[in-house]
Amino acid sequence: KAGVTQTPRYLIKTRGQQVTLSCSPISGHRSVSWYQQTPGQGLQFLFEYFSETQRNKGNFPGRFSGRQFSNSRSEMNVSTLELGDSALYLCASSLRTGKEAEAFFGQGTRLTVV
Amino acid sequence: AQSVTQLGSHVSVSEGALVLLRCNYSSSVPPYLFWYVQYPNQGLQLLLKYTSAATLVKGINGFEAEFKKSETSFHLTKPSAHMSDAAEYFCAVRGLTGGGNKLTFGTGTQLKVEL
């Protein structure tokens, strides 16, 4: 059974550009969550989607957005990139939503903004 | 709001020695607690989870954790460290009703295993 797939693995962008990251969850999983990981702030929750609906959103500016498609694949977009957006972006998929739901993480996309 | 605190950003042990990584939680509702491991340039892998069924939870790779409500702790242990255990370990909590699948992570503990 294939795991969570994130593409691309590495990305270099220039300040002011925008970027789109992709996440394909485990087959059958309907919940996708996104996290940002930086040395200074650690792991921070961005947002969660379930059945194409955003269920929860973290404390990030509006430049960060996401969506989920009918096949559960998800994308996140960051517009007007800033140097501080350089981070490892992790996607997690879960079979269902709820406190006991196990989250399976992808390998992440390493974004570098120059 | 729920939160977890990991004491010790770096822990070093000898191969074969006991591993103890500390995690304390704060939650106004019964928490669901998780331990994840992250190897360099990789995502997070679930080691174990506490969901109130049993206070002593056994996970993968010989790790276990004990939920102690009186101490608000969920420390991770392994009797004998192996070189392959060197990685970063994160404690996480999920406890807010209606919060969906959001996980709140601790700041992580880097485990070093020495010969």
Short mmCIF file of C-alpha atoms in Angstrom, two decimals:
data_model
loop_
_atom_site.label_atom_id
_atom_site.label_comp_id
_atom_site.label_asym_id
_atom_site.label_seq_id
_atom_site.Cartn_x
_atom_site.Cartn_y
_atom_site.Cartn_z
CA LYS A 1 0.00 0.00 0.00
CA ALA A 2 1.53 3.29 -1.10
CA GLY A 3 2.18 5.90 1.57
CA VAL A 4 1.59 9.62 1.49
CA THR A 5 3.27 11.16 -1.54
CA GLN A 6 4.39 14.76 -1.59
CA THR A 7 5.71 16.49 -4.66
CA PRO A 8 8.09 18.01 -5.29
CA ARG A 9 10.60 16.98 -2.62
CA TYR A 10 12.71 20.09 -3.02
CA LEU A 11 11.89 23.52 -4.34
CA ILE A 12 13.75 26.80 -4.62
CA LYS A 13 11.77 29.98 -5.19
CA THR A 14 12.45 33.69 -5.21
CA ARG A 15 10.87 36.19 -2.85
CA GLY A 16 7.57 37.44 -4.18
CA GLN A 17 6.83 34.34 -6.24
CA GLN A 18 4.10 31.87 -5.44
CA VAL A 19 4.35 28.13 -5.01
CA THR A 20 2.01 25.14 -5.08
CA LEU A 21 2.76 21.95 -3.19
CA SER A 22 0.96 18.69 -3.78
CA CYS A 23 -0.02 15.84 -1.49
CA SER A 24 -1.53 12.50 -2.44
CA PRO A 25 -2.91 10.71 0.64
CA ILE A 26 -3.00 7.01 1.28
CA SER A 27 -5.67 5.37 -0.80
CA GLY A 28 -9.01 5.57 1.00
CA HIS A 29 -7.94 8.33 3.35
CA ARG A 30 -10.21 11.36 3.25
CA SER A 31 -8.50 13.68 5.71
CA VAL A 32 -5.41 15.66 4.77
CA SER A 33 -3.57 18.02 7.10
CA TRP A 34 -0.64 20.30 6.40
CA TYR A 35 2.15 21.34 8.77
CA GLN A 36 5.07 23.72 8.50
CA GLN A 37 8.34 22.74 10.19
CA THR A 38 11.09 25.27 10.85
CA PRO A 39 14.04 25.24 13.26
CA GLY A 40 12.70 28.29 15.06
CA GLN A 41 8.98 27.57 15.31
CA GLY A 42 8.97 23.79 15.18
CA LEU A 43 5.95 21.96 13.80
CA GLN A 44 2.96 24.19 13.24
CA PHE A 45 -0.47 23.24 11.96
CA LEU A 46 -1.55 24.97 8.76
CA PHE A 47 -4.93 23.49 7.88
CA GLU A 48 -6.97 20.33 7.54
CA TYR A 49 -9.28 19.17 4.80
CA PHE A 50 -11.87 16.43 4.92
CA SER A 51 -14.03 15.52 1.96
CA GLU A 52 -13.03 18.69 0.12
CA THR A 53 -13.97 20.96 3.04
CA GLN A 54 -11.56 22.89 5.20
CA ARG A 55 -12.26 21.78 8.76
CA ASN A 56 -9.62 23.61 10.69
CA LYS A 57 -7.10 26.34 10.08
CA GLY A 58 -3.96 27.34 11.93
CA ASN A 59 -2.68 30.80 12.67
CA PHE A 60 -1.07 31.63 9.35
CA PRO A 61 -1.58 34.66 7.09
CA GLY A 62 -3.96 34.55 4.17
CA ARG A 63 -1.03 34.02 1.80
CA PHE A 64 -1.27 30.38 2.79
CA SER A 65 -4.18 28.55 1.26
CA GLY A 66 -5.15 25.05 0.36
CA ARG A 67 -7.72 22.90 -1.26
CA GLN A 68 -8.71 19.28 -1.57
CA PHE A 69 -10.01 17.54 -4.65
CA SER A 70 -12.69 14.89 -4.98
CA ASN A 71 -10.01 12.17 -5.09
CA SER A 72 -8.71 13.47 -1.71
CA ARG A 73 -5.50 14.81 -3.20
CA SER A 74 -4.62 18.15 -1.70
CA GLU A 75 -2.62 21.18 -2.70
CA MET A 76 -1.37 24.08 -0.68
CA ASN A 77 -0.41 27.40 -2.15
CA VAL A 78 1.75 30.16 -0.77
CA SER A 79 1.63 33.48 -2.53
CA THR A 80 4.06 36.38 -2.34
CA LEU A 81 6.77 34.26 -0.81
CA GLU A 82 8.90 35.63 2.01
CA LEU A 83 12.27 34.42 3.23
CA GLY A 84 10.60 33.21 6.41
CA ASP A 85 8.47 30.78 4.43
CA SER A 86 11.51 28.59 3.95
CA ALA A 87 10.58 25.38 5.70
CA LEU A 88 9.78 21.73 5.42
CA TYR A 89 6.09 21.37 4.59
CA LEU A 90 4.58 18.12 5.74
CA CYS A 91 1.33 16.56 4.70
CA ALA A 92 -0.48 13.97 6.80
CA SER A 93 -3.39 11.78 5.83
CA SER A 94 -5.90 10.00 8.03
CA LEU A 95 -8.59 7.48 7.28
CA ARG A 96 -11.15 9.47 9.21
CA THR A 97 -11.37 12.45 11.45
CA GLY A 98 -11.46 12.28 15.22
CA LYS A 99 -9.22 12.23 18.25
CA GLU A 100 -8.00 8.67 17.76
CA ALA A 101 -7.32 8.97 14.06
CA GLU A 102 -3.76 8.08 13.19
CA ALA A 103 -1.96 10.55 10.99
CA PHE A 104 0.47 9.20 8.39
CA PHE A 105 3.03 11.71 7.18
CA GLY A 106 4.68 12.15 3.83
CA GLN A 107 8.38 12.86 3.43
CA GLY A 108 7.71 16.55 3.02
CA THR A 109 8.59 19.26 0.56
CA ARG A 110 11.64 21.31 1.40
CA LEU A 111 10.96 24.88 0.26
CA THR A 112 13.81 27.36 0.11
CA VAL A 113 13.01 31.01 -0.59
CA VAL A 114 15.93 33.12 -1.79
CA ALA B 1 -5.97 24.82 24.77
CA GLN B 2 -3.84 21.74 24.59
CA SER B 3 -0.06 21.76 24.67
CA VAL B 4 2.89 19.49 25.30
CA THR B 5 6.30 20.28 26.75
CA GLN B 6 9.33 18.18 25.97
CA LEU B 7 12.09 18.54 28.54
CA GLY B 8 15.53 18.38 27.03
CA SER B 9 16.09 19.34 23.42
CA HIS B 10 19.07 16.98 23.23
CA VAL B 11 19.55 13.64 24.94
CA SER B 12 22.63 11.48 24.59
CA VAL B 13 22.82 7.83 25.65
CA SER B 14 25.22 4.96 25.16
CA GLU B 15 24.25 2.04 22.98
CA GLY B 16 22.49 -0.51 25.18
CA ALA B 17 21.47 2.06 27.79
CA LEU B 18 17.97 3.06 28.78
CA VAL B 19 16.30 5.74 26.68
CA LEU B 20 14.00 8.18 28.50
CA LEU B 21 12.44 11.08 26.63
CA ARG B 22 10.16 13.32 28.65
CA CYS B 23 6.82 14.78 27.68
CA ASN B 24 4.34 16.65 29.84
CA TYR B 25 0.94 17.69 28.59
CA SER B 26 -1.57 20.34 29.39
CA SER B 27 -5.17 19.71 28.46
CA SER B 28 -8.55 20.73 29.79
CA VAL B 29 -10.09 17.58 28.38
CA PRO B 30 -8.85 13.98 28.36
CA PRO B 31 -5.96 14.07 25.93
CA TYR B 32 -5.00 11.77 23.13
CA LEU B 33 -1.20 11.63 23.05
CA PHE B 34 1.21 10.52 20.39
CA TRP B 35 4.92 10.01 19.94
CA TYR B 36 6.48 10.44 16.51
CA VAL B 37 10.02 9.92 15.27
CA GLN B 38 11.70 11.84 12.47
CA TYR B 39 14.86 10.75 10.71
CA PRO B 40 16.91 13.34 8.78
CA ASN B 41 15.15 14.65 5.69
CA GLN B 42 12.15 12.44 6.33
CA GLY B 43 8.59 12.86 7.48
CA LEU B 44 7.19 11.78 10.82
CA GLN B 45 6.56 8.16 11.72
CA LEU B 46 4.12 7.21 14.45
CA LEU B 47 5.75 5.28 17.31
CA LEU B 48 2.74 4.88 19.58
CA LYS B 49 -0.44 6.54 20.77
CA TYR B 50 -2.44 6.81 23.98
CA THR B 51 -6.19 6.80 23.59
CA SER B 52 -7.30 6.00 27.17
CA ALA B 53 -7.60 2.24 26.63
CA ALA B 54 -4.47 1.43 28.66
CA THR B 55 -2.00 3.60 30.52
CA LEU B 56 1.04 1.63 29.34
CA VAL B 57 1.31 1.78 25.61
CA LYS B 58 3.67 -0.33 23.54
CA GLY B 59 4.83 0.92 20.20
CA ILE B 60 7.12 -0.02 17.39
CA ASN B 61 10.87 -0.63 17.59
CA GLY B 62 10.72 -1.57 21.29
CA PHE B 63 9.47 1.80 22.50
CA GLU B 64 6.76 2.24 25.11
CA ALA B 65 5.19 5.09 27.04
CA GLU B 66 3.20 5.36 30.22
CA PHE B 67 0.36 7.82 30.70
CA LYS B 68 0.37 9.28 34.21
CA LYS B 69 -2.55 11.57 34.82
CA SER B 70 -1.34 12.62 38.28
CA GLU B 71 1.92 13.83 36.76
CA THR B 72 0.41 14.95 33.43
CA SER B 73 3.20 13.02 31.76
CA PHE B 74 3.64 10.66 28.83
CA HIS B 75 7.33 9.81 28.83
CA LEU B 76 8.81 7.61 26.11
CA THR B 77 11.19 4.80 27.07
CA LYS B 78 13.19 2.02 25.51
CA PRO B 79 15.16 -0.43 27.64
CA SER B 80 18.18 -0.68 25.37
CA ALA B 81 19.20 1.97 22.86
CA HIS B 82 20.40 1.05 19.40
CA MET B 83 22.40 3.17 17.02
CA SER B 84 19.44 3.19 14.65
CA ASP B 85 17.36 5.01 17.30
CA ALA B 86 19.29 8.22 16.71
CA ALA B 87 16.66 10.65 15.43
CA GLU B 88 14.39 13.45 16.57
CA TYR B 89 11.36 12.54 18.66
CA PHE B 90 8.18 14.55 18.96
CA CYS B 91 5.39 14.31 21.48
CA ALA B 92 1.98 15.51 20.26
CA VAL B 93 -1.47 16.02 21.71
CA ARG B 94 -4.91 16.05 20.23
CA GLY B 95 -7.67 16.79 22.63
CA LEU B 96 -9.84 19.64 21.59
CA THR B 97 -13.35 18.53 20.78
CA GLY B 98 -14.20 19.66 17.29
CA GLY B 99 -10.57 20.26 16.51
CA GLY B 100 -10.59 17.59 13.86
CA ASN B 101 -7.27 15.92 13.29
CA LYS B 102 -5.09 18.84 14.36
CA LEU B 103 -2.02 17.77 16.28
CA THR B 104 -0.12 20.12 18.60
CA PHE B 105 3.53 19.14 18.77
CA GLY B 106 6.25 19.63 21.32
CA THR B 107 9.54 21.20 20.34
CA GLY B 108 11.22 17.85 19.86
CA THR B 109 14.10 15.95 21.45
CA GLN B 110 17.15 15.01 19.43
CA LEU B 111 18.40 11.60 20.56
CA LYS B 112 22.06 10.78 20.07
CA VAL B 113 23.28 7.23 20.59
CA GLU B 114 26.97 6.75 21.22
CA LEU B 115 29.10 3.63 21.05
#
